[in-house]
């Protein structure tokens, strides 16, 4: 029974007690980079001065992400979905400034924050015509001055990153003679917002007949967050119709379920890691709480910004030319 | 039969005297800091071979019901021999299609495999001259030398070629090469190249640490070539239970759970999931599945390993003082 033996080994690796052992924790980042990191220090050090930590909170708890100063007069680019209420920006020298959210661009999940300061070190934008993103080129993921930088290469050129998570209605359905009956509705979900009530019976979605609870789930799994869906349902014997905008699974539903456990799942990924217009992939991996920082190429010039920790092996990043346009749009939008 | 890249690379290396003088042959290592010139030279070499590394890597597409989950491979001859991992081959003489980086899909067939050390062989059955990589010598790798890992990370994605990663060689572990080329499910069977674009290893398995990525030494294929092309399927004595990558179920219930050695407690139920459909609740204790006693998460996962989407399982449950059974139809894992 080689299969069960293999599984036994994985289960052993998944035991929390083992993960808590210090040597294991210290090995959670790939080693063998110290030489490379030291080699690239002269290129990353100046850029690190423009990187700060953005702390905030939301209903799920404390949020932490990196932000990059893109204008010395207090403008900071960061990952929109990782910033909650009352953001505070912290520099490596201990300086802390309250920030206000200026504008958000959802396509890239980027946000512009503003702090009251006019003496910040900003990243330098490279000349607009430079676009030398090549497969195999060095990229350095630069953190704050007291955070390790990571070295990697461009692993896949920019492409549209499609939806990775199915649309979320937020219902617990059960079988019913005439469709799928709602046994429970997730608070705050699209289903609740649309006014669904317990015991409503969903009969069709986008004209597709729903004959069982499982069929409802199957149809939903093929739809994307943000999709408008037309739902016909029955309440108290009357047929009704409603258009619902599907949401995303809440954060806590995105951790590994029993059916998908694997050592690769032990890496924490960003909640929003898809639906980007043209992101490139690289392997200078940083934790999900350290995205939002800049990437630098071997010429020392800004190459892009980290958008998301995608999985065990990779990051997604926005190319610098696109990022510059996003920043300009966000500034325009805010009248800056 | 030599690859056209070789003469150019040999020239490039010969012209780069400072690099050759500073670093031990046969390839530069990253244990010590390098100068910017050296880093640029290495980058130029990586960029030169990167495209060929991608073009020679294939994705494996098996017909439904063949019991294989896909993976990657690398073409090592113009007439289409492909190295892969044994766990990417369900059995000998299984027909499949291989996806080239340019989008072509070619008919292919599996040959032999050895499961203990996880190596196997596939052949393209269509007539043609295919892009291929030469095999290097996995016995002559030097500690900390740079390696390039390639594969369909997280599975084949529409419009995305195989993904390139950079890492360093870190000795051997249980007969496998260990490197910091971070791999994940989907990369299995894909190649690891040295800096000249020669295949030195085949992706096999990972452990929790990002620094522990294990690859089959390419020399094993050469040592066992006759058995592999003869479609022999074997497992070396005593290795069966010690090596081989973890498998994970293709299906999911949609619960989070923890085992306590007596039963498995449901700590979360994903809305819209099969478990939610069946009425499973947080706090339920799973004590058995299909009549088999369940004490740990691994017991349940093992039971689910060979299930297909749509299969039904019967869970024995305890909720407060109640004991009852529920039938759950399992669904394909949500791989997001």
mmCIF file of C-alpha atoms in Angstrom, chain A residues 26-325:
data_model
loop_
_atom_site.group_PDB
_atom_site.id
_atom_site.type_symbol
_atom_site.label_atom_id
_atom_site.label_comp_id
_atom_site.label_asym_id
_atom_site.label_seq_id
_atom_site.Cartn_x
_atom_site.Cartn_y
_atom_site.Cartn_z
ATOM 1 C CA UNK A 26 13.658 29.174 9.732
ATOM 2 C CA UNK A 27 13.597 26.989 6.643
ATOM 3 C CA UNK A 28 10.247 28.211 5.385
ATOM 4 C CA UNK A 29 12.044 30.526 3.009
ATOM 5 C CA UNK A 30 14.332 28.972 0.428
ATOM 6 C CA UNK A 31 17.890 29.088 1.561
ATOM 7 C CA UNK A 32 20.920 29.280 -0.661
ATOM 8 C CA UNK A 33 20.220 32.899 -1.519
ATOM 9 C CA UNK A 34 22.536 34.622 0.927
ATOM 10 C CA UNK A 35 25.285 35.046 -1.662
ATOM 11 C CA UNK A 36 22.882 36.317 -4.273
ATOM 12 C CA UNK A 37 21.178 38.688 -1.864
ATOM 13 C CA UNK A 38 24.500 40.122 -0.819
ATOM 14 C CA UNK A 39 25.498 40.510 -4.465
ATOM 15 C CA UNK A 40 22.397 42.506 -5.289
ATOM 16 C CA UNK A 41 22.417 44.665 -2.140
ATOM 17 C CA UNK A 42 23.882 47.717 -3.936
ATOM 18 C CA UNK A 43 20.913 47.688 -6.321
ATOM 19 C CA UNK A 44 18.173 47.062 -3.773
ATOM 20 C CA UNK A 45 19.370 49.288 -0.917
ATOM 21 C CA UNK A 46 18.410 52.649 -2.485
ATOM 22 C CA UNK A 47 14.963 51.356 -3.460
ATOM 23 C CA UNK A 48 14.321 49.934 0.029
ATOM 24 C CA UNK A 49 14.220 53.490 1.401
ATOM 25 C CA UNK A 50 10.958 53.995 -0.520
ATOM 26 C CA UNK A 51 9.302 50.931 1.000
ATOM 27 C CA UNK A 52 7.134 51.090 4.124
ATOM 28 C CA UNK A 53 4.741 48.831 6.017
ATOM 29 C CA UNK A 54 1.025 49.625 5.810
ATOM 30 C CA UNK A 55 -0.924 48.442 8.855
ATOM 31 C CA UNK A 56 -4.692 48.543 9.203
ATOM 32 C CA UNK A 57 -7.532 46.356 10.353
ATOM 33 C CA UNK A 58 -10.821 44.975 9.142
ATOM 34 C CA UNK A 59 -13.477 42.641 10.489
ATOM 35 C CA UNK A 60 -11.082 39.671 10.126
ATOM 36 C CA UNK A 61 -8.328 41.268 12.214
ATOM 37 C CA UNK A 62 -5.056 43.054 11.622
ATOM 38 C CA UNK A 63 -3.829 43.578 8.078
ATOM 39 C CA UNK A 64 -0.237 44.134 7.044
ATOM 40 C CA UNK A 65 1.157 44.766 3.585
ATOM 41 C CA UNK A 66 3.950 46.772 1.995
ATOM 42 C CA UNK A 67 3.526 50.138 0.328
ATOM 43 C CA UNK A 68 5.868 51.940 -2.032
ATOM 44 C CA UNK A 69 6.339 55.707 -1.954
ATOM 45 C CA UNK A 70 5.687 56.868 -5.525
ATOM 46 C CA UNK A 71 5.750 60.593 -4.790
ATOM 47 C CA UNK A 72 7.907 62.302 -2.152
ATOM 48 C CA UNK A 73 4.943 64.478 -1.212
ATOM 49 C CA UNK A 74 3.270 61.583 0.521
ATOM 50 C CA UNK A 75 1.717 59.260 -2.079
ATOM 51 C CA UNK A 76 2.045 55.538 -1.447
ATOM 52 C CA UNK A 77 1.040 52.714 -3.793
ATOM 53 C CA UNK A 78 -0.176 49.513 -2.138
ATOM 54 C CA UNK A 79 -2.446 46.490 -2.541
ATOM 55 C CA UNK A 80 -6.022 47.688 -2.168
ATOM 56 C CA UNK A 81 -7.637 44.530 -0.780
ATOM 57 C CA UNK A 82 -5.018 44.234 1.987
ATOM 58 C CA UNK A 83 -5.757 47.673 3.411
ATOM 59 C CA UNK A 84 -8.645 48.102 5.838
ATOM 60 C CA UNK A 85 -9.704 50.876 8.185
ATOM 61 C CA UNK A 86 -7.401 53.569 9.603
ATOM 62 C CA UNK A 87 -4.213 52.690 7.731
ATOM 63 C CA UNK A 88 -0.929 53.663 9.355
ATOM 64 C CA UNK A 89 2.332 53.703 7.391
ATOM 65 C CA UNK A 90 5.551 52.684 9.177
ATOM 66 C CA UNK A 91 9.112 53.204 7.980
ATOM 67 C CA UNK A 92 12.127 51.167 9.027
ATOM 68 C CA UNK A 93 13.472 54.129 11.070
ATOM 69 C CA UNK A 94 10.406 54.025 13.305
ATOM 70 C CA UNK A 95 8.493 56.890 11.706
ATOM 71 C CA UNK A 96 4.728 56.300 11.709
ATOM 72 C CA UNK A 97 2.165 58.360 9.820
ATOM 73 C CA UNK A 98 -1.596 58.008 9.574
ATOM 74 C CA UNK A 99 -2.710 57.648 5.959
ATOM 75 C CA UNK A 100 -5.886 58.366 4.061
ATOM 76 C CA UNK A 101 -7.150 56.307 1.149
ATOM 77 C CA UNK A 102 -7.050 58.456 -1.979
ATOM 78 C CA UNK A 103 -8.301 56.143 -4.724
ATOM 79 C CA UNK A 104 -8.534 52.489 -5.753
ATOM 80 C CA UNK A 105 -8.224 50.738 -9.111
ATOM 81 C CA UNK A 106 -9.976 47.417 -8.825
ATOM 82 C CA UNK A 107 -8.605 45.908 -12.069
ATOM 83 C CA UNK A 108 -5.156 45.753 -10.530
ATOM 84 C CA UNK A 109 -6.260 45.748 -6.876
ATOM 85 C CA UNK A 110 -4.005 48.758 -6.286
ATOM 86 C CA UNK A 111 -4.672 51.714 -3.998
ATOM 87 C CA UNK A 112 -3.090 55.095 -3.538
ATOM 88 C CA UNK A 113 -2.648 56.285 0.057
ATOM 89 C CA UNK A 114 -1.626 59.744 1.167
ATOM 90 C CA UNK A 115 0.301 60.766 4.291
ATOM 91 C CA UNK A 116 1.134 64.266 5.539
ATOM 92 C CA UNK A 117 4.794 64.517 4.578
ATOM 93 C CA UNK A 118 6.912 66.199 1.933
ATOM 94 C CA UNK A 119 10.305 64.670 2.653
ATOM 95 C CA UNK A 120 9.778 61.025 1.704
ATOM 96 C CA UNK A 121 12.155 59.062 -0.518
ATOM 97 C CA UNK A 122 10.213 57.970 -3.592
ATOM 98 C CA UNK A 123 11.055 55.290 -6.176
ATOM 99 C CA UNK A 124 12.420 56.589 -9.461
ATOM 100 C CA UNK A 125 10.357 55.733 -12.529
ATOM 101 C CA UNK A 126 12.493 54.479 -15.403
ATOM 102 C CA UNK A 127 12.267 56.221 -18.808
ATOM 103 C CA UNK A 128 8.931 55.359 -20.387
ATOM 104 C CA UNK A 129 10.411 53.720 -23.475
ATOM 105 C CA UNK A 130 12.347 51.135 -21.478
ATOM 106 C CA UNK A 131 10.535 47.817 -21.524
ATOM 107 C CA UNK A 132 12.983 44.972 -21.193
ATOM 108 C CA UNK A 133 10.997 42.411 -19.291
ATOM 109 C CA UNK A 134 12.495 39.165 -20.558
ATOM 110 C CA UNK A 135 11.988 35.567 -19.629
ATOM 111 C CA UNK A 136 14.798 34.650 -17.239
ATOM 112 C CA UNK A 137 15.746 38.224 -16.283
ATOM 113 C CA UNK A 138 16.723 38.813 -12.662
ATOM 114 C CA UNK A 139 14.090 40.402 -10.442
ATOM 115 C CA UNK A 140 14.642 41.547 -6.874
ATOM 116 C CA UNK A 141 11.641 41.799 -4.589
ATOM 117 C CA UNK A 142 12.627 44.695 -2.341
ATOM 118 C CA UNK A 143 11.239 44.939 1.171
ATOM 119 C CA UNK A 144 11.738 47.628 3.789
ATOM 120 C CA UNK A 145 15.268 48.396 4.889
ATOM 121 C CA UNK A 146 15.085 45.846 7.690
ATOM 122 C CA UNK A 147 13.346 43.166 5.637
ATOM 123 C CA UNK A 148 15.219 40.646 3.491
ATOM 124 C CA UNK A 149 15.112 41.137 -0.240
ATOM 125 C CA UNK A 150 14.407 38.132 -2.445
ATOM 126 C CA UNK A 151 16.076 37.236 -5.717
ATOM 127 C CA UNK A 152 14.336 35.439 -8.583
ATOM 128 C CA UNK A 153 13.732 35.497 -12.311
ATOM 129 C CA UNK A 154 10.863 36.373 -14.620
ATOM 130 C CA UNK A 155 9.173 32.991 -15.036
ATOM 131 C CA UNK A 156 6.271 33.817 -17.350
ATOM 132 C CA UNK A 157 5.702 37.004 -19.362
ATOM 133 C CA UNK A 158 2.688 39.252 -18.728
ATOM 134 C CA UNK A 159 -0.674 37.684 -19.491
ATOM 135 C CA UNK A 160 -4.215 38.261 -18.388
ATOM 136 C CA UNK A 161 -4.811 36.394 -15.142
ATOM 137 C CA UNK A 162 -8.336 34.971 -15.251
ATOM 138 C CA UNK A 163 -10.585 34.321 -12.298
ATOM 139 C CA UNK A 164 -9.294 31.536 -10.092
ATOM 140 C CA UNK A 165 -12.157 31.490 -7.634
ATOM 141 C CA UNK A 166 -15.751 30.724 -8.606
ATOM 142 C CA UNK A 167 -18.523 33.188 -7.931
ATOM 143 C CA UNK A 168 -20.061 32.959 -4.467
ATOM 144 C CA UNK A 169 -23.793 33.157 -3.849
ATOM 145 C CA UNK A 170 -23.646 32.160 -0.193
ATOM 146 C CA UNK A 171 -26.347 29.566 0.322
ATOM 147 C CA UNK A 172 -26.635 26.105 1.828
ATOM 148 C CA UNK A 173 -29.056 24.409 -0.546
ATOM 149 C CA UNK A 174 -31.035 21.222 -0.096
ATOM 150 C CA UNK A 175 -32.935 19.074 -2.585
ATOM 151 C CA UNK A 176 -36.538 20.001 -3.291
ATOM 152 C CA UNK A 177 -39.165 18.670 -5.715
ATOM 153 C CA UNK A 178 -39.048 21.845 -7.735
ATOM 154 C CA UNK A 179 -35.364 22.832 -7.469
ATOM 155 C CA UNK A 180 -32.925 23.730 -4.696
ATOM 156 C CA UNK A 181 -34.284 24.923 -1.365
ATOM 157 C CA UNK A 182 -32.287 27.395 0.702
ATOM 158 C CA UNK A 183 -31.590 25.871 4.105
ATOM 159 C CA UNK A 184 -29.167 28.537 5.258
ATOM 160 C CA UNK A 185 -27.985 31.886 3.918
ATOM 161 C CA UNK A 186 -24.506 33.239 4.661
ATOM 162 C CA UNK A 187 -24.756 36.636 6.379
ATOM 163 C CA UNK A 188 -23.446 39.444 4.194
ATOM 164 C CA UNK A 189 -23.359 37.241 1.074
ATOM 165 C CA UNK A 190 -24.802 38.088 -2.327
ATOM 166 C CA UNK A 191 -27.786 35.880 -1.529
ATOM 167 C CA UNK A 192 -28.622 37.897 1.581
ATOM 168 C CA UNK A 193 -28.105 41.228 -0.173
ATOM 169 C CA UNK A 194 -30.442 40.076 -2.959
ATOM 170 C CA UNK A 195 -33.137 39.439 -0.361
ATOM 171 C CA UNK A 196 -33.282 35.649 -0.450
ATOM 172 C CA UNK A 197 -35.070 34.065 2.467
ATOM 173 C CA UNK A 198 -34.915 30.638 4.056
ATOM 174 C CA UNK A 199 -36.953 28.016 2.186
ATOM 175 C CA UNK A 200 -36.963 29.930 -1.091
ATOM 176 C CA UNK A 201 -36.665 27.349 -3.877
ATOM 177 C CA UNK A 202 -34.269 28.254 -6.693
ATOM 178 C CA UNK A 203 -35.637 26.964 -9.998
ATOM 179 C CA UNK A 204 -33.276 28.324 -12.607
ATOM 180 C CA UNK A 205 -30.082 30.345 -13.008
ATOM 181 C CA UNK A 206 -29.523 32.283 -16.234
ATOM 182 C CA UNK A 207 -32.260 30.213 -17.835
ATOM 183 C CA UNK A 208 -30.637 26.899 -16.794
ATOM 184 C CA UNK A 209 -33.047 24.657 -14.965
ATOM 185 C CA UNK A 210 -31.971 23.726 -11.421
ATOM 186 C CA UNK A 211 -33.302 20.288 -10.475
ATOM 187 C CA UNK A 212 -31.292 19.580 -7.346
ATOM 188 C CA UNK A 213 -29.047 21.205 -4.780
ATOM 189 C CA UNK A 214 -26.005 19.684 -6.446
ATOM 190 C CA UNK A 215 -27.006 21.097 -9.808
ATOM 191 C CA UNK A 216 -27.193 24.554 -8.258
ATOM 192 C CA UNK A 217 -23.684 24.177 -6.899
ATOM 193 C CA UNK A 218 -22.374 22.942 -10.248
ATOM 194 C CA UNK A 219 -23.832 25.917 -12.092
ATOM 195 C CA UNK A 220 -22.419 28.353 -9.543
ATOM 196 C CA UNK A 221 -18.950 26.856 -9.823
ATOM 197 C CA UNK A 222 -18.795 27.824 -13.486
ATOM 198 C CA UNK A 223 -19.582 31.482 -12.764
ATOM 199 C CA UNK A 224 -17.174 34.226 -11.774
ATOM 200 C CA UNK A 225 -17.271 36.766 -8.957
ATOM 201 C CA UNK A 226 -18.874 39.933 -10.272
ATOM 202 C CA UNK A 227 -21.106 38.049 -12.741
ATOM 203 C CA UNK A 228 -24.735 39.165 -12.934
ATOM 204 C CA UNK A 229 -26.939 36.108 -12.676
ATOM 205 C CA UNK A 230 -30.675 35.934 -13.254
ATOM 206 C CA UNK A 231 -32.285 33.690 -10.674
ATOM 207 C CA UNK A 232 -35.866 32.428 -10.861
ATOM 208 C CA UNK A 233 -37.152 31.156 -7.529
ATOM 209 C CA UNK A 234 -40.333 30.218 -5.758
ATOM 210 C CA UNK A 235 -41.494 31.785 -2.490
ATOM 211 C CA UNK A 236 -44.778 30.811 -0.869
ATOM 212 C CA UNK A 237 -45.944 29.295 -4.143
ATOM 213 C CA UNK A 238 -45.218 32.404 -6.199
ATOM 214 C CA UNK A 239 -42.568 32.486 -8.902
ATOM 215 C CA UNK A 240 -40.204 35.459 -8.627
ATOM 216 C CA UNK A 241 -37.112 36.673 -10.415
ATOM 217 C CA UNK A 242 -34.064 38.588 -9.241
ATOM 218 C CA UNK A 243 -30.678 39.608 -10.675
ATOM 219 C CA UNK A 244 -27.809 38.927 -8.264
ATOM 220 C CA UNK A 245 -24.179 40.029 -8.507
ATOM 221 C CA UNK A 246 -22.058 37.095 -7.346
ATOM 222 C CA UNK A 247 -19.435 37.799 -4.694
ATOM 223 C CA UNK A 248 -16.186 36.135 -3.655
ATOM 224 C CA UNK A 249 -15.734 33.482 -1.050
ATOM 225 C CA UNK A 250 -14.998 35.104 2.302
ATOM 226 C CA UNK A 251 -11.370 34.911 3.413
ATOM 227 C CA UNK A 252 -11.887 32.158 5.937
ATOM 228 C CA UNK A 253 -13.352 29.897 3.252
ATOM 229 C CA UNK A 254 -10.167 30.030 1.180
ATOM 230 C CA UNK A 255 -7.946 27.958 3.425
ATOM 231 C CA UNK A 256 -7.315 24.341 2.600
ATOM 232 C CA UNK A 257 -10.276 22.076 3.006
ATOM 233 C CA UNK A 258 -9.825 18.411 3.804
ATOM 234 C CA UNK A 259 -10.137 17.478 0.180
ATOM 235 C CA UNK A 260 -7.297 19.714 -0.901
ATOM 236 C CA UNK A 261 -4.676 19.293 1.766
ATOM 237 C CA UNK A 262 -1.136 19.216 0.495
ATOM 238 C CA UNK A 263 2.188 20.582 1.668
ATOM 239 C CA UNK A 264 1.943 23.140 -1.130
ATOM 240 C CA UNK A 265 -1.155 24.549 0.561
ATOM 241 C CA UNK A 266 0.791 25.500 3.668
ATOM 242 C CA UNK A 267 1.880 28.703 1.997
ATOM 243 C CA UNK A 268 -0.474 31.557 2.757
ATOM 244 C CA UNK A 269 -1.614 33.214 -0.462
ATOM 245 C CA UNK A 270 -3.288 36.562 -1.013
ATOM 246 C CA UNK A 271 -7.056 36.617 -1.016
ATOM 247 C CA UNK A 272 -7.113 38.542 -4.301
ATOM 248 C CA UNK A 273 -4.660 36.844 -6.662
ATOM 249 C CA UNK A 274 -6.491 36.758 -9.955
ATOM 250 C CA UNK A 275 -8.391 38.974 -12.417
ATOM 251 C CA UNK A 276 -5.372 41.145 -13.298
ATOM 252 C CA UNK A 277 -5.203 42.586 -16.835
ATOM 253 C CA UNK A 278 -1.564 41.638 -17.621
ATOM 254 C CA UNK A 279 0.573 40.382 -14.763
ATOM 255 C CA UNK A 280 3.913 38.575 -15.008
ATOM 256 C CA UNK A 281 5.017 35.721 -12.848
ATOM 257 C CA UNK A 282 8.314 35.512 -10.954
ATOM 258 C CA UNK A 283 9.842 33.414 -8.185
ATOM 259 C CA UNK A 284 11.339 36.061 -5.885
ATOM 260 C CA UNK A 285 8.716 34.872 -3.426
ATOM 261 C CA UNK A 286 7.735 37.021 -0.457
ATOM 262 C CA UNK A 287 4.980 36.307 2.089
ATOM 263 C CA UNK A 288 1.432 37.411 1.311
ATOM 264 C CA UNK A 289 1.852 40.138 3.948
ATOM 265 C CA UNK A 290 4.834 41.584 2.065
ATOM 266 C CA UNK A 291 3.261 42.211 -1.335
ATOM 267 C CA UNK A 292 2.863 45.782 -2.550
ATOM 268 C CA UNK A 293 6.613 46.342 -2.643
ATOM 269 C CA UNK A 294 8.707 47.199 -5.708
ATOM 270 C CA UNK A 295 10.645 44.892 -8.031
ATOM 271 C CA UNK A 296 13.991 45.913 -9.384
ATOM 272 C CA UNK A 297 15.855 44.524 -12.394
ATOM 273 C CA UNK A 298 19.575 43.881 -12.780
ATOM 274 C CA UNK A 299 20.024 47.422 -14.109
ATOM 275 C CA UNK A 300 18.799 48.750 -10.773
ATOM 276 C CA UNK A 301 15.684 50.202 -12.397
ATOM 277 C CA UNK A 302 12.149 49.687 -11.165
ATOM 278 C CA UNK A 303 10.621 46.693 -12.986
ATOM 279 C CA UNK A 304 7.182 46.492 -11.366
ATOM 280 C CA UNK A 305 5.306 45.911 -8.107
ATOM 281 C CA UNK A 306 4.235 42.708 -6.405
ATOM 282 C CA UNK A 307 0.477 42.212 -6.741
ATOM 283 C CA UNK A 308 0.004 38.874 -5.016
ATOM 284 C CA UNK A 309 1.551 35.753 -3.574
ATOM 285 C CA UNK A 310 -0.039 33.307 -5.976
ATOM 286 C CA UNK A 311 1.032 29.930 -4.628
ATOM 287 C CA UNK A 312 4.019 28.079 -3.183
ATOM 288 C CA UNK A 313 6.228 28.783 -6.178
ATOM 289 C CA UNK A 314 5.232 32.146 -7.489
ATOM 290 C CA UNK A 315 4.277 35.788 -7.328
ATOM 291 C CA UNK A 316 2.272 37.929 -9.712
ATOM 292 C CA UNK A 317 3.503 41.430 -10.505
ATOM 293 C CA UNK A 318 2.423 44.448 -12.508
ATOM 294 C CA UNK A 319 4.974 45.655 -15.112
ATOM 295 C CA UNK A 320 6.368 49.093 -14.328
ATOM 296 C CA UNK A 321 4.891 50.827 -17.391
ATOM 297 C CA UNK A 322 1.381 49.670 -16.440
ATOM 298 C CA UNK A 323 1.946 50.651 -12.820
ATOM 299 C CA UNK A 324 2.941 54.138 -13.826
ATOM 300 C CA UNK A 325 -0.285 54.553 -15.783
#
